[in-house]
mmCIF file of C-alpha atoms in Angstrom:
data_model
loop_
_atom_site.group_PDB
_atom_site.id
_atom_site.type_symbol
_atom_site.label_atom_id
_atom_site.label_comp_id
_atom_site.label_asym_id
_atom_site.label_seq_id
_atom_site.Cartn_x
_atom_site.Cartn_y
_atom_site.Cartn_z
ATOM 1 C CA MET A 1 87.341 129.559 3.607
ATOM 2 C CA SER A 2 90.278 129.092 0.847
ATOM 3 C CA LYS A 3 92.379 126.694 1.583
ATOM 4 C CA THR A 4 95.362 129.049 1.831
ATOM 5 C CA ASN A 5 93.260 131.609 5.098
ATOM 6 C CA SER A 6 92.963 127.952 6.707
ATOM 7 C CA LEU A 7 96.378 126.988 6.784
ATOM 8 C CA GLN A 8 97.239 130.710 7.720
ATOM 9 C CA LEU A 9 94.450 130.085 11.131
ATOM 10 C CA LEU A 10 96.236 127.234 11.232
ATOM 11 C CA ALA A 11 100.026 128.427 11.577
ATOM 12 C CA GLU A 12 98.576 130.950 13.574
ATOM 13 C CA TYR A 13 96.540 128.325 16.401
ATOM 14 C CA GLY A 14 100.810 127.082 16.309
ATOM 15 C CA ASP A 15 102.726 130.219 16.986
ATOM 16 C CA ASP A 16 100.211 131.387 19.380
ATOM 17 C CA GLY A 17 100.969 130.255 23.796
ATOM 18 C CA GLN A 18 104.351 129.631 24.951
ATOM 19 C CA SER A 19 104.007 126.204 23.313
ATOM 20 C CA SER A 20 107.998 124.730 22.978
ATOM 21 C CA ASP A 21 107.066 121.883 20.524
ATOM 22 C CA ASP A 22 108.393 123.085 18.061
ATOM 23 C CA ASP A 23 112.375 122.924 20.046
ATOM 24 C CA VAL A 24 111.546 119.986 20.689
ATOM 25 C CA PRO A 25 112.062 117.065 17.564
ATOM 26 C CA GLY A 26 110.506 114.437 16.466
ATOM 27 C CA PRO A 27 106.093 114.787 16.127
ATOM 28 C CA ARG A 28 103.387 117.212 17.428
ATOM 29 C CA VAL A 29 101.503 115.479 20.536
ATOM 30 C CA SER A 30 98.751 117.398 22.002
ATOM 31 C CA THR A 31 98.854 118.745 25.485
ATOM 32 C CA LYS A 32 94.904 119.255 25.338
ATOM 33 C CA ARG A 33 93.652 116.710 28.214
ATOM 34 C CA THR A 34 91.061 115.254 28.297
ATOM 35 C CA PHE A 35 87.700 115.750 30.665
ATOM 36 C CA LYS A 36 88.021 112.760 32.782
ATOM 37 C CA GLU A 37 91.776 114.043 33.536
ATOM 38 C CA ASP A 38 90.437 117.433 35.065
ATOM 39 C CA THR A 39 88.383 115.458 37.117
ATOM 40 C CA PHE A 40 90.490 113.342 39.050
ATOM 41 C CA ASN A 41 93.247 116.138 39.137
ATOM 42 C CA THR A 42 90.600 118.531 40.626
ATOM 43 C CA ARG A 43 91.957 118.414 44.345
ATOM 44 C CA LEU A 44 88.665 118.999 46.130
ATOM 45 C CA LEU A 45 88.233 121.128 49.474
ATOM 46 C CA VAL A 46 88.271 120.116 52.487
ATOM 47 C CA PRO A 47 84.810 120.338 54.112
ATOM 48 C CA ASP A 48 85.088 122.932 57.975
ATOM 49 C CA SER A 49 83.269 120.183 60.087
ATOM 50 C CA ILE A 50 85.935 117.635 58.875
ATOM 51 C CA LYS A 51 88.861 120.777 60.126
ATOM 52 C CA LYS A 52 87.367 120.606 62.501
ATOM 53 C CA LEU A 53 87.812 117.070 64.181
ATOM 54 C CA LYS A 54 91.156 116.256 66.058
ATOM 55 C CA VAL A 55 92.239 113.149 65.896
ATOM 56 C CA ASN A 56 93.950 111.519 68.746
ATOM 57 C CA GLN A 57 92.137 113.536 71.378
ATOM 58 C CA ALA A 58 93.411 113.211 74.824
ATOM 59 C CA TRP A 59 91.064 111.246 77.076
ATOM 60 C CA ILE A 60 90.596 114.661 80.073
ATOM 61 C CA ASP A 61 89.236 112.924 83.351
ATOM 62 C CA VAL A 62 86.791 115.388 83.912
ATOM 63 C CA PRO A 63 85.924 114.009 87.687
ATOM 64 C CA ALA A 64 82.641 116.722 88.208
ATOM 65 C CA ASP A 65 80.755 114.134 85.096
ATOM 66 C CA HIS A 66 81.020 112.002 88.267
ATOM 67 C CA GLN A 67 80.267 112.249 91.102
ATOM 68 C CA GLY A 68 84.164 114.037 92.218
ATOM 69 C CA ARG A 69 85.515 111.293 92.038
ATOM 70 C CA LEU A 70 89.233 110.712 89.654
ATOM 71 C CA ARG A 71 90.390 108.045 87.262
ATOM 72 C CA THR A 72 93.482 105.892 89.104
ATOM 73 C CA PHE A 73 94.235 105.657 84.737
ATOM 74 C CA GLU A 74 93.319 106.551 81.498
ATOM 75 C CA HIS A 75 91.116 105.408 78.907
ATOM 76 C CA GLU A 76 93.138 103.535 75.983
ATOM 77 C CA ARG A 77 91.660 102.391 72.978
ATOM 78 C CA GLY A 78 91.574 98.260 72.780
ATOM 79 C CA ASN A 79 92.414 98.328 77.271
ATOM 80 C CA TRP A 80 89.026 97.782 79.399
ATOM 81 C CA ALA A 81 89.062 97.300 83.318
ATOM 82 C CA THR A 82 87.828 93.930 85.087
ATOM 83 C CA PHE A 83 88.025 92.598 89.096
ATOM 84 C CA ALA A 84 85.859 90.098 89.638
ATOM 85 C CA TYR A 85 83.316 90.304 92.746
ATOM 86 C CA ILE A 86 80.731 89.068 94.946
ATOM 87 C CA ASN A 87 77.995 90.053 94.378
ATOM 88 C CA TYR A 88 74.970 91.342 97.404
ATOM 89 C CA GLU A 89 71.286 91.869 97.010
ATOM 90 C CA GLY A 90 70.377 94.464 99.009
ATOM 91 C CA HIS A 91 67.251 94.685 101.644
ATOM 92 C CA GLU A 92 65.180 97.328 103.738
ATOM 93 C CA GLY A 93 66.888 96.576 106.324
ATOM 94 C CA ILE A 94 71.257 97.727 104.664
ATOM 95 C CA ARG A 95 68.758 100.763 103.300
ATOM 96 C CA HIS A 96 67.616 101.412 106.480
ATOM 97 C CA LEU A 97 71.479 101.442 107.824
ATOM 98 C CA ILE A 98 72.613 103.775 104.936
ATOM 99 C CA GLU A 99 69.991 106.333 105.749
ATOM 100 C CA SER A 100 71.210 106.197 109.660
ATOM 101 C CA ILE A 101 74.738 106.113 108.811
ATOM 102 C CA ILE A 102 74.493 110.207 106.369
ATOM 103 C CA ASN A 103 72.099 111.676 108.810
ATOM 104 C CA SER A 104 74.680 110.814 111.609
ATOM 105 C CA VAL A 105 78.454 112.419 109.760
ATOM 106 C CA PRO A 106 76.892 115.595 108.223
ATOM 107 C CA VAL A 107 80.048 117.278 108.601
ATOM 108 C CA VAL A 108 81.104 115.024 104.722
ATOM 109 C CA SER A 109 78.932 114.022 102.273
ATOM 110 C CA MET A 110 78.074 110.603 101.364
ATOM 111 C CA ASN A 111 77.043 108.835 98.031
ATOM 112 C CA GLU A 112 75.600 105.319 97.948
ATOM 113 C CA VAL A 113 77.938 102.842 96.300
ATOM 114 C CA ASP A 114 75.507 102.013 92.904
ATOM 115 C CA ASP A 115 76.538 97.675 93.584
ATOM 116 C CA PHE A 116 76.977 95.881 96.908
ATOM 117 C CA HIS A 117 80.000 93.551 95.871
ATOM 118 C CA ILE A 118 82.857 92.256 98.315
ATOM 119 C CA SER A 119 86.343 92.386 95.781
ATOM 120 C CA LEU A 120 87.997 89.379 95.233
ATOM 121 C CA THR A 121 90.756 91.464 92.861
ATOM 122 C CA LYS A 122 91.901 94.255 92.332
ATOM 123 C CA THR A 123 90.886 96.243 90.032
ATOM 124 C CA VAL A 124 93.457 96.124 86.612
ATOM 125 C CA ILE A 125 92.972 96.524 83.364
ATOM 126 C CA LEU A 126 93.109 93.969 80.297
ATOM 127 C CA LYS A 127 92.889 93.835 76.613
ATOM 128 C CA HIS A 128 90.865 93.548 74.663
ATOM 129 C CA HIS A 129 92.146 90.484 73.048
ATOM 130 C CA TRP A 130 93.531 88.744 76.865
ATOM 131 C CA ILE A 131 89.887 88.766 77.848
ATOM 132 C CA PHE A 132 87.944 85.031 76.597
ATOM 133 C CA PRO A 133 91.587 82.945 78.417
ATOM 134 C CA PHE A 134 91.922 85.466 81.386
ATOM 135 C CA VAL A 135 87.625 84.235 81.549
ATOM 136 C CA ASN A 136 89.311 80.506 80.655
ATOM 137 C CA SER A 137 92.630 80.924 82.881
ATOM 138 C CA LEU A 138 89.448 82.364 85.708
ATOM 139 C CA LYS A 139 87.192 78.752 85.265
ATOM 140 C CA GLU A 140 90.351 76.482 85.638
ATOM 141 C CA LYS A 141 90.996 78.686 89.792
ATOM 142 C CA ILE A 142 87.228 77.628 90.723
ATOM 143 C CA ILE A 143 86.560 74.375 89.292
ATOM 144 C CA HIS A 144 87.556 72.450 93.169
ATOM 145 C CA HIS A 145 85.690 75.723 95.062
ATOM 146 C CA LYS A 146 82.514 75.053 97.098
ATOM 147 C CA ARG A 147 80.051 77.306 97.892
ATOM 148 C CA PHE A 148 80.092 79.290 101.347
ATOM 149 C CA VAL A 149 78.073 81.777 103.019
ATOM 150 C CA ALA A 150 80.240 85.320 104.290
ATOM 151 C CA ALA A 151 78.445 86.497 107.077
ATOM 152 C CA PHE A 152 78.656 90.350 107.862
ATOM 153 C CA GLY A 153 80.105 92.140 111.291
ATOM 154 C CA ASP A 154 80.940 95.185 112.286
ATOM 155 C CA LEU A 155 80.463 99.475 109.766
ATOM 156 C CA LYS A 156 84.606 100.247 108.934
ATOM 157 C CA VAL A 157 86.191 102.469 107.322
ATOM 158 C CA TYR A 158 88.513 101.753 104.129
ATOM 159 C CA CYS A 159 91.016 104.268 101.938
ATOM 160 C CA ASN A 160 91.613 103.343 99.089
ATOM 161 C CA GLU A 161 95.209 103.473 98.275
ATOM 162 C CA GLU A 162 95.235 106.795 96.019
ATOM 163 C CA LYS A 163 93.678 108.611 99.017
ATOM 164 C CA SER A 164 91.680 109.568 96.555
ATOM 165 C CA ARG A 165 87.981 108.718 98.361
ATOM 166 C CA THR A 166 87.014 106.682 102.164
ATOM 167 C CA PHE A 167 84.592 103.771 101.498
ATOM 168 C CA ILE A 168 82.513 103.285 105.369
ATOM 169 C CA GLY A 169 81.804 99.031 104.654
ATOM 170 C CA LEU A 170 80.449 96.367 106.513
ATOM 171 C CA GLU A 171 83.347 93.906 107.763
ATOM 172 C CA ILE A 172 83.338 89.723 106.434
ATOM 173 C CA VAL A 173 83.452 88.344 110.080
ATOM 174 C CA ASN A 174 82.754 85.211 108.548
ATOM 175 C CA GLY A 175 83.615 82.826 105.919
ATOM 176 C CA TYR A 176 87.686 84.727 105.147
ATOM 177 C CA ASN A 177 89.284 81.547 105.135
ATOM 178 C CA ARG A 178 87.762 80.827 102.233
ATOM 179 C CA LEU A 179 87.725 84.127 100.428
ATOM 180 C CA LEU A 180 91.071 84.339 101.692
ATOM 181 C CA SER A 181 91.588 80.592 98.843
ATOM 182 C CA LEU A 182 89.566 82.707 96.071
ATOM 183 C CA VAL A 183 91.889 85.344 96.434
ATOM 184 C CA LYS A 184 94.941 83.089 96.696
ATOM 185 C CA ASP A 185 94.015 81.732 93.022
ATOM 186 C CA PHE A 186 92.714 84.576 90.931
ATOM 187 C CA ASP A 187 96.063 86.224 92.050
ATOM 188 C CA ASN A 188 97.876 83.472 89.994
ATOM 189 C CA CYS A 189 95.516 83.780 88.170
ATOM 190 C CA LEU A 190 96.396 87.820 87.523
ATOM 191 C CA ALA A 191 100.760 86.398 88.197
ATOM 192 C CA GLU A 192 100.334 84.841 84.399
ATOM 193 C CA PHE A 193 99.374 87.818 82.983
ATOM 194 C CA GLN A 194 101.793 90.011 84.481
ATOM 195 C CA LEU A 195 99.100 91.696 85.894
ATOM 196 C CA PRO A 196 98.335 93.415 89.431
ATOM 197 C CA GLN A 197 97.725 91.266 92.802
ATOM 198 C CA PHE A 198 95.642 91.944 95.787
ATOM 199 C CA TYR A 199 95.957 92.951 98.891
ATOM 200 C CA ASP A 200 98.736 91.270 100.371
ATOM 201 C CA ASP A 201 96.937 90.642 103.499
ATOM 202 C CA PRO A 202 93.153 91.985 103.139
ATOM 203 C CA SER A 203 90.300 92.629 104.806
ATOM 204 C CA PHE A 204 87.357 90.877 103.404
ATOM 205 C CA HIS A 205 84.181 94.101 103.083
ATOM 206 C CA MET A 206 81.330 95.070 101.716
ATOM 207 C CA SER A 207 81.947 99.441 101.349
ATOM 208 C CA ILE A 208 77.409 100.747 101.353
ATOM 209 C CA LEU A 209 79.135 104.271 100.986
ATOM 210 C CA TRP A 210 81.770 107.040 100.185
ATOM 211 C CA CYS A 211 83.694 109.750 99.924
ATOM 212 C CA VAL A 212 86.344 112.130 97.958
ATOM 213 C CA GLY A 213 88.759 112.453 99.213
ATOM 214 C CA ASP A 214 90.786 111.480 102.527
ATOM 215 C CA MET A 215 88.777 111.850 105.052
ATOM 216 C CA GLU A 216 89.685 108.038 107.608
ATOM 217 C CA ALA A 217 90.495 109.855 110.653
ATOM 218 C CA LYS A 218 87.604 112.528 110.776
ATOM 219 C CA LEU A 219 84.900 108.987 110.361
ATOM 220 C CA ASN A 220 86.701 106.993 111.865
ATOM 221 C CA GLU A 221 85.426 109.127 115.843
ATOM 222 C CA TYR A 222 82.017 108.355 114.545
ATOM 223 C CA MET A 223 81.979 104.368 113.949
ATOM 224 C CA PRO A 224 80.970 104.059 117.977
ATOM 225 C CA LEU A 225 77.779 106.035 117.444
ATOM 226 C CA LEU A 226 77.593 103.815 113.672
ATOM 227 C CA ASN A 227 78.172 100.432 115.097
ATOM 228 C CA LYS A 228 75.005 100.558 117.592
ATOM 229 C CA ARG A 229 73.178 101.992 115.531
ATOM 230 C CA LEU A 230 74.157 98.926 113.233
ATOM 231 C CA HIS A 231 73.079 96.350 115.535
ATOM 232 C CA ASP A 232 70.145 98.021 116.815
ATOM 233 C CA ILE A 233 69.166 97.964 112.923
ATOM 234 C CA MET A 234 69.904 93.670 112.327
ATOM 235 C CA GLU A 235 67.827 93.697 115.921
ATOM 236 C CA ASP A 236 65.136 95.559 113.681
ATOM 237 C CA TYR A 237 66.341 93.331 110.370
ATOM 238 C CA LEU A 238 66.087 89.961 111.825
ATOM 239 C CA ASN A 239 64.817 87.840 109.022
ATOM 240 C CA GLU A 240 66.911 90.102 106.291
ATOM 241 C CA ASN A 241 69.955 88.092 105.294
ATOM 242 C CA TRP A 242 72.458 89.556 107.213
ATOM 243 C CA CYS A 243 75.162 87.367 105.432
ATOM 244 C CA VAL A 244 76.691 87.060 102.290
ATOM 245 C CA LEU A 245 75.527 83.117 99.728
ATOM 246 C CA ALA A 246 79.445 82.909 97.905
ATOM 247 C CA ASN A 247 77.431 80.717 94.680
ATOM 248 C CA CYS A 248 78.688 82.833 92.535
ATOM 249 C CA ILE A 249 82.646 84.543 91.526
ATOM 250 C CA TYR A 250 81.363 88.020 88.631
ATOM 251 C CA TRP A 251 83.287 89.363 86.951
ATOM 252 C CA THR A 252 82.923 93.231 85.508
ATOM 253 C CA THR A 253 85.041 94.088 81.603
ATOM 254 C CA PHE A 254 84.418 98.014 81.340
ATOM 255 C CA MET A 255 85.474 100.598 78.735
ATOM 256 C CA LEU A 256 85.008 104.398 78.994
ATOM 257 C CA SER A 257 84.287 105.872 75.277
ATOM 258 C CA GLY A 258 83.805 109.514 76.249
ATOM 259 C CA ARG A 259 84.507 111.378 79.706
ATOM 260 C CA HIS A 260 81.096 110.735 79.967
ATOM 261 C CA ASP A 261 79.789 107.365 82.777
ATOM 262 C CA ALA A 262 77.344 107.347 80.161
ATOM 263 C CA GLU A 263 79.611 106.569 77.573
ATOM 264 C CA ARG A 264 80.098 103.366 79.345
ATOM 265 C CA VAL A 265 80.574 99.707 77.221
ATOM 266 C CA GLN A 266 80.328 97.262 79.714
ATOM 267 C CA ARG A 267 80.038 93.427 79.754
ATOM 268 C CA ARG A 268 79.096 90.835 83.005
ATOM 269 C CA HIS A 269 80.437 87.689 83.301
ATOM 270 C CA PHE A 270 79.195 85.119 85.923
ATOM 271 C CA LEU A 271 80.746 82.343 87.105
ATOM 272 C CA GLN A 272 78.798 78.986 89.720
ATOM 273 C CA ILE A 273 80.927 77.658 92.256
ATOM 274 C CA ALA A 274 79.941 73.848 92.752
ATOM 275 C CA SER A 275 78.370 72.620 95.641
ATOM 276 C CA SER A 276 76.748 68.956 97.052
ATOM 277 C CA ARG A 277 75.455 70.114 100.382
ATOM 278 C CA THR A 278 71.815 72.466 100.696
ATOM 279 C CA ILE A 279 72.534 76.268 101.673
ATOM 280 C CA ASN A 280 69.690 77.068 104.817
ATOM 281 C CA LEU A 281 69.835 80.893 104.364
ATOM 282 C CA ALA A 282 67.824 80.813 107.140
ATOM 283 C CA GLU A 283 70.652 79.752 108.670
ATOM 284 C CA LYS A 284 71.682 83.407 109.623
ATOM 285 C CA PRO A 285 73.156 84.605 113.377
ATOM 286 C CA GLN A 286 70.211 85.201 115.528
ATOM 287 C CA SER A 287 71.933 88.319 117.183
ATOM 288 C CA LYS A 288 74.451 90.462 117.156
ATOM 289 C CA ARG A 289 76.388 88.414 119.316
ATOM 290 C CA HIS A 290 76.689 85.896 117.183
ATOM 291 C CA LEU A 291 77.082 88.120 114.029
ATOM 292 C CA LEU A 292 80.282 90.188 115.132
ATOM 293 C CA LEU A 293 82.224 86.912 115.816
ATOM 294 C CA LYS A 294 83.746 88.232 118.346
ATOM 295 C CA ASN A 295 86.179 85.446 119.724
ATOM 296 C CA ASP A 296 87.118 83.720 116.434
ATOM 297 C CA ARG A 297 86.748 86.012 113.367
ATOM 298 C CA HIS A 298 87.313 82.838 111.288
ATOM 299 C CA ARG A 299 84.972 80.638 112.718
ATOM 300 C CA GLU A 300 82.427 80.358 110.929
ATOM 301 C CA LYS A 301 78.243 79.125 112.748
ATOM 302 C CA ARG A 302 75.487 79.115 110.704
ATOM 303 C CA HIS A 303 73.074 77.578 113.132
ATOM 304 C CA VAL A 304 70.222 79.712 114.921
ATOM 305 C CA LYS A 305 66.908 78.990 116.868
ATOM 306 C CA GLY A 306 63.381 79.783 116.145
ATOM 307 C CA SER A 307 63.960 81.428 112.937
ATOM 308 C CA ALA A 308 60.759 81.852 111.452
ATOM 309 C CA HIS A 309 61.968 82.653 107.465
ATOM 310 C CA THR A 310 63.122 80.123 106.067
ATOM 311 C CA SER A 311 64.709 80.026 101.911
ATOM 312 C CA HIS A 312 65.914 76.600 100.657
ATOM 313 C CA LEU A 313 69.164 77.178 97.590
ATOM 314 C CA THR A 314 70.159 74.364 96.030
ATOM 315 C CA ILE A 315 73.340 75.303 94.959
#
């Protein structure tokens, strides 16, 4: 190709298109982009799977997912629900009692309680970074407490504050003052974190059955019959421990990451209560007259005669 033709082609190339370089004084600068610039400036399409995600979707309670129960507070990220309690291991006599109650109250759909316990606080909300300071505060509060035995009395009906659930439970008839002392110390701990304290005049009990809604009036109609069944079962299972050994304080912190209880994130902790004596678990009421302690709610009777079964725990 001749030199003249080459210059003509360059001139045509410079005149082609809508470039305005000729109008700008100074040396001509190429406006072509490099491969790397094209790569970074190309906008990628957002995948459909990402588009379908809902950011910060509000948690919606579905009672059908947990046997019709209504949640009393929303589950938010970073919030953990917790409560303190004394644990109780069930036995054959308790299971027989539960079956008897369910069969005796056909008009109400009753559900067995998952874990038997005596509550010492309400269910309260902790921020995640509060958990360890809260635990340390609990430890300080129970140092001066000693272990004790609390016995069951009659069956009673209880309804929660929201009137969304009704419970049948065994009332605590002795050991009441010891439980109340624990609650007062725990209330001081809750006050440090500006959390709701326990009830002013608590009725300590262990729930064994529950149902949805306010069924207190209806269930109270069955109480005379159910308590007669209770006394008969206690006589049949005399060697079972119809009392609670308060040797550990448990508290559970849990968070729901979704709608289903299967997604529960749970942590269980416990603190041992100090004591220098040995409690004989056979020291329980021999008859319903001893167990009910009708003359004095707070009196402790722990000595019986002729017990065939003896277990000891050194605490």
